[in-house]
mmCIF file of C-alpha atoms in Angstrom:
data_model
loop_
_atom_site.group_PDB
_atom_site.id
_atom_site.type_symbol
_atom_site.label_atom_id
_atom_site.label_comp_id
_atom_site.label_asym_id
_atom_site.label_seq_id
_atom_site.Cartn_x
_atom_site.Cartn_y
_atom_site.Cartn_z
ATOM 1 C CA UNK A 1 -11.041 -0.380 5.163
ATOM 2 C CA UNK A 2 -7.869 2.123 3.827
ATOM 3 C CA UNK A 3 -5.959 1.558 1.094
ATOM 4 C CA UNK A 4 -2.590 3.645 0.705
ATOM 5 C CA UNK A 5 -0.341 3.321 -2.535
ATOM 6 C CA UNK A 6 3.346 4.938 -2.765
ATOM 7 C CA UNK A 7 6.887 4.698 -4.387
ATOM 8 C CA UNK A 8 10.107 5.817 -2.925
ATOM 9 C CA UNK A 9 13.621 5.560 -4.471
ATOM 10 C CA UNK A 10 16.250 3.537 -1.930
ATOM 11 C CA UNK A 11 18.921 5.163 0.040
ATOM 12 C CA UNK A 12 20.626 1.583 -0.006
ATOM 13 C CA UNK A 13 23.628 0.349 -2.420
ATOM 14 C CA UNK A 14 23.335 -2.238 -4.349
ATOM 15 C CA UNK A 15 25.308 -4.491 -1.646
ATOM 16 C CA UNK A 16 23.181 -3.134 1.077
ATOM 17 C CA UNK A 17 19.932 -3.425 -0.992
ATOM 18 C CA UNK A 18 18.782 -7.032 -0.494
ATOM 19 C CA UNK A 19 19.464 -6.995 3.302
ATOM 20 C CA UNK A 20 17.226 -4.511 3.463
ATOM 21 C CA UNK A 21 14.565 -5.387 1.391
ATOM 22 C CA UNK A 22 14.639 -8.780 3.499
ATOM 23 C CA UNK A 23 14.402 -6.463 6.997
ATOM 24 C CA UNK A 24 11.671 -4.316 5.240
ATOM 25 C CA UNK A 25 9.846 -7.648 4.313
ATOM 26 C CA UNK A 26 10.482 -9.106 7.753
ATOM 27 C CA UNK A 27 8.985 -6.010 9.708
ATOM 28 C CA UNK A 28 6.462 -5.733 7.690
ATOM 29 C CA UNK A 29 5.325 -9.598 7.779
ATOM 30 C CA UNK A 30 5.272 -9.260 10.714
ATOM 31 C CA UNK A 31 3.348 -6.361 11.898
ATOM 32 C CA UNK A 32 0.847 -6.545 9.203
ATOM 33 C CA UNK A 33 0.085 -10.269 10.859
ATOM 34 C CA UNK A 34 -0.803 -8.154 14.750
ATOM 35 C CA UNK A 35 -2.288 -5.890 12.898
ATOM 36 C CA UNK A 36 -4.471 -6.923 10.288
ATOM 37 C CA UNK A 37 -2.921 -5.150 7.276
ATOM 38 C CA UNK A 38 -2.380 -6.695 4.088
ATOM 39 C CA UNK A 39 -0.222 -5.667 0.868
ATOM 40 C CA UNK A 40 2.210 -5.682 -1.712
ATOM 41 C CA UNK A 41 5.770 -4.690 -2.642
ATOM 42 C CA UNK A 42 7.218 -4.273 -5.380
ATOM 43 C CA UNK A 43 11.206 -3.167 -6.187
ATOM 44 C CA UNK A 44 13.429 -2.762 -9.412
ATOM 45 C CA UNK A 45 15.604 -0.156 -10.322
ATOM 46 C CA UNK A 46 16.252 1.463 -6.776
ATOM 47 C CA UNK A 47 12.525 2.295 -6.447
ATOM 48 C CA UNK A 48 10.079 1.071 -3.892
ATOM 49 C CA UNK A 49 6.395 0.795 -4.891
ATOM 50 C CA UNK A 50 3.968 -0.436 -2.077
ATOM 51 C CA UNK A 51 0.171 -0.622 -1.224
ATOM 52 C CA UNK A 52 -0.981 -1.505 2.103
ATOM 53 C CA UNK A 53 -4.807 -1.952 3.119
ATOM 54 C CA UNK A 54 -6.315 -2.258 6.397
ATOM 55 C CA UNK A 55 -7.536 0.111 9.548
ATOM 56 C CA UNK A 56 -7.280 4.188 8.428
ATOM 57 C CA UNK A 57 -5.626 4.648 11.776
ATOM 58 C CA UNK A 58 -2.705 1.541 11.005
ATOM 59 C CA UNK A 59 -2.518 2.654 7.983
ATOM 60 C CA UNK A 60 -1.591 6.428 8.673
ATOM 61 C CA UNK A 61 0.937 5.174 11.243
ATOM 62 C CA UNK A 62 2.650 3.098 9.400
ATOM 63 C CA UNK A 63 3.200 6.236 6.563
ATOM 64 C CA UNK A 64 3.927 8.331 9.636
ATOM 65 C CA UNK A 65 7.080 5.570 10.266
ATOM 66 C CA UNK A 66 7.871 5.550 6.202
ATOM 67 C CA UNK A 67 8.569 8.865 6.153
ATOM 68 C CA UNK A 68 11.002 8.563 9.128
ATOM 69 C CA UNK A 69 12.656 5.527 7.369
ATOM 70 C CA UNK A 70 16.271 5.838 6.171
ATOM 71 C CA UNK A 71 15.924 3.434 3.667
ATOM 72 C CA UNK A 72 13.333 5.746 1.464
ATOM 73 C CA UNK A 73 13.700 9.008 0.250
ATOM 74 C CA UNK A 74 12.012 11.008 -2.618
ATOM 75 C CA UNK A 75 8.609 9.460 -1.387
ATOM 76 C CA UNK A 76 5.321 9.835 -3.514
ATOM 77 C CA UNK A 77 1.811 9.167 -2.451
ATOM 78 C CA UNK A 78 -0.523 7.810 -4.476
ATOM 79 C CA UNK A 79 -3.642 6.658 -2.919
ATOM 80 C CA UNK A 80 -5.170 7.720 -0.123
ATOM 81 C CA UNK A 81 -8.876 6.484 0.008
ATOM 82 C CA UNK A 82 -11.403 4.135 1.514
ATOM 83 C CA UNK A 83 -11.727 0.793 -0.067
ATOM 84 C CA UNK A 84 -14.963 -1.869 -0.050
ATOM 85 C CA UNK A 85 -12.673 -4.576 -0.004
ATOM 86 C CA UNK A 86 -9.734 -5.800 0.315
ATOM 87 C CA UNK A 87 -7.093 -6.447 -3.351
ATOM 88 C CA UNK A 88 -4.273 -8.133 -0.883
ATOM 89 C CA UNK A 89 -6.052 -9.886 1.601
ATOM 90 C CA UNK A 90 -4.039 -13.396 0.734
ATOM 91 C CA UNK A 91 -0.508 -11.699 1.621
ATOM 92 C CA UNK A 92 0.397 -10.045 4.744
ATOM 93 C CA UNK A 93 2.866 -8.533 2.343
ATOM 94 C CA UNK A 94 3.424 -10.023 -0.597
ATOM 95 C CA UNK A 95 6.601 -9.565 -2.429
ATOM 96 C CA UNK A 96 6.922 -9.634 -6.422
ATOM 97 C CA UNK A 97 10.300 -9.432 -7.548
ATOM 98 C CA UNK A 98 11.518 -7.190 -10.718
ATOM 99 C CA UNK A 99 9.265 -8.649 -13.666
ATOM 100 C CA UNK A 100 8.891 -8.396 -17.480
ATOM 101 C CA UNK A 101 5.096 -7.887 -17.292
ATOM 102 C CA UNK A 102 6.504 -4.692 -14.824
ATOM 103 C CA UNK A 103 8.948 -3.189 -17.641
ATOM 104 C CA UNK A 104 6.528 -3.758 -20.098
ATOM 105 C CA UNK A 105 3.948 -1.957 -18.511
ATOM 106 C CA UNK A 106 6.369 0.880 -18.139
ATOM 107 C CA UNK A 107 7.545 0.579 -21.537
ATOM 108 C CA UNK A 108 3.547 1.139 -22.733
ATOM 109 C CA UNK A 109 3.616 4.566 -20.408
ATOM 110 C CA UNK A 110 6.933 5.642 -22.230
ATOM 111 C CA UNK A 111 9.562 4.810 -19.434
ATOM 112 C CA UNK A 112 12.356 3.016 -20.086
ATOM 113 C CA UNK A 113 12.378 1.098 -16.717
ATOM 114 C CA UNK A 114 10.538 0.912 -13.540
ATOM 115 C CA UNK A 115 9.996 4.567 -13.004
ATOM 116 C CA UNK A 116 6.649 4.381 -10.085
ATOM 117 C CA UNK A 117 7.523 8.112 -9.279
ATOM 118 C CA UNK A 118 6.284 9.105 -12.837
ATOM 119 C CA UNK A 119 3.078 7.364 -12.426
ATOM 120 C CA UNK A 120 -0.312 9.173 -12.983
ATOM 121 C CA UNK A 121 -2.951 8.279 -10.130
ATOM 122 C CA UNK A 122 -5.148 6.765 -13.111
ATOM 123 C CA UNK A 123 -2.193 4.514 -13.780
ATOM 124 C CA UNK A 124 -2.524 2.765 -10.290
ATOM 125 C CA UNK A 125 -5.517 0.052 -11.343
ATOM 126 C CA UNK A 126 -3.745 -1.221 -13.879
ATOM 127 C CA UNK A 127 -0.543 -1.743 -12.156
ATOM 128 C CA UNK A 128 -2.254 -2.824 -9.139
ATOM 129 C CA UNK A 129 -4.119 -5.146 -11.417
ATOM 130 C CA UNK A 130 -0.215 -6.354 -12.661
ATOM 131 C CA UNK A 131 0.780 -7.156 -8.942
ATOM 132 C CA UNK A 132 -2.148 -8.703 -7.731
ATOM 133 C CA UNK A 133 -2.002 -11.105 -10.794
ATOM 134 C CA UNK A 134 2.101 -11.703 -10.961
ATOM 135 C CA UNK A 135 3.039 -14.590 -8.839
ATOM 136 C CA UNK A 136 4.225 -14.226 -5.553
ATOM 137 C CA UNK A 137 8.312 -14.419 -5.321
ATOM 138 C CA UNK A 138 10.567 -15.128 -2.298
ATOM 139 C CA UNK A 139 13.942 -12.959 -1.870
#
């Protein structure tokens, strides 16, 4: 089991930005159903944060079509590792929409807003932690 964690900042405007979030969400429903991947997304701000979890090989293909994707740019990675278990494995991606426990975490690192390009790698269990926990939220 491979876990994979990354941000990205959106090439989309804001009138452009919820049709693609709801084609991102879509293709990745989708997918991650045939292929046994499970996740999260998260977006405020223009930024993109995602983890995904499932086969190494899946997993490295589907960050192989990411960084093709017009919708992303400035992409970070975050985690790259082998996992025990599973932190998603209710959502074939689950969505959380912008939230208040979000900001404040990002508030407590010294950001103004949602900033997941700034983040430190020993930031990621405790934001993890904050997505797995916030309720799921439709578009």
């Amino acid at each position: 089991m491979f876990q994979i964690c990354y941000a990205s900042k959106t090439t989309s405007n804001d009138l452009k930005i919820l049709n693609d979030l709801r084609d991102i969400l879509d293709e990745a429903r989708h997918f991650n159903v045939k292929h046994d991947i499970c996740g999260v997304l998260y977006f405020a701000d223009e930024y993109f944060f995602q983890c995904l979890e499932g086969d190494q090989d899946t997993i490295e293909m589907l960050l192989d079509k990411l960084f093709k994707d017009p919708r992303h740019h400035q992409i970070k990675l975050y985690q790259h590792t082998e996992i025990k278990q599973r932190h998603f494995s209710q959502w074939s991606m689950k969505y959380v929409k912008r939230s208040s426990q979000i900001q404040q975490f990002f508030l407590d690192q010294g950001y103004e807003k949602f900033a997941p390009l700034c983040l430190s790698q020993q930031d990621l269990p405790k934001l993890l932690h904050l997505l797995y926990e916030i309720e799921e939220t439709e578009l």
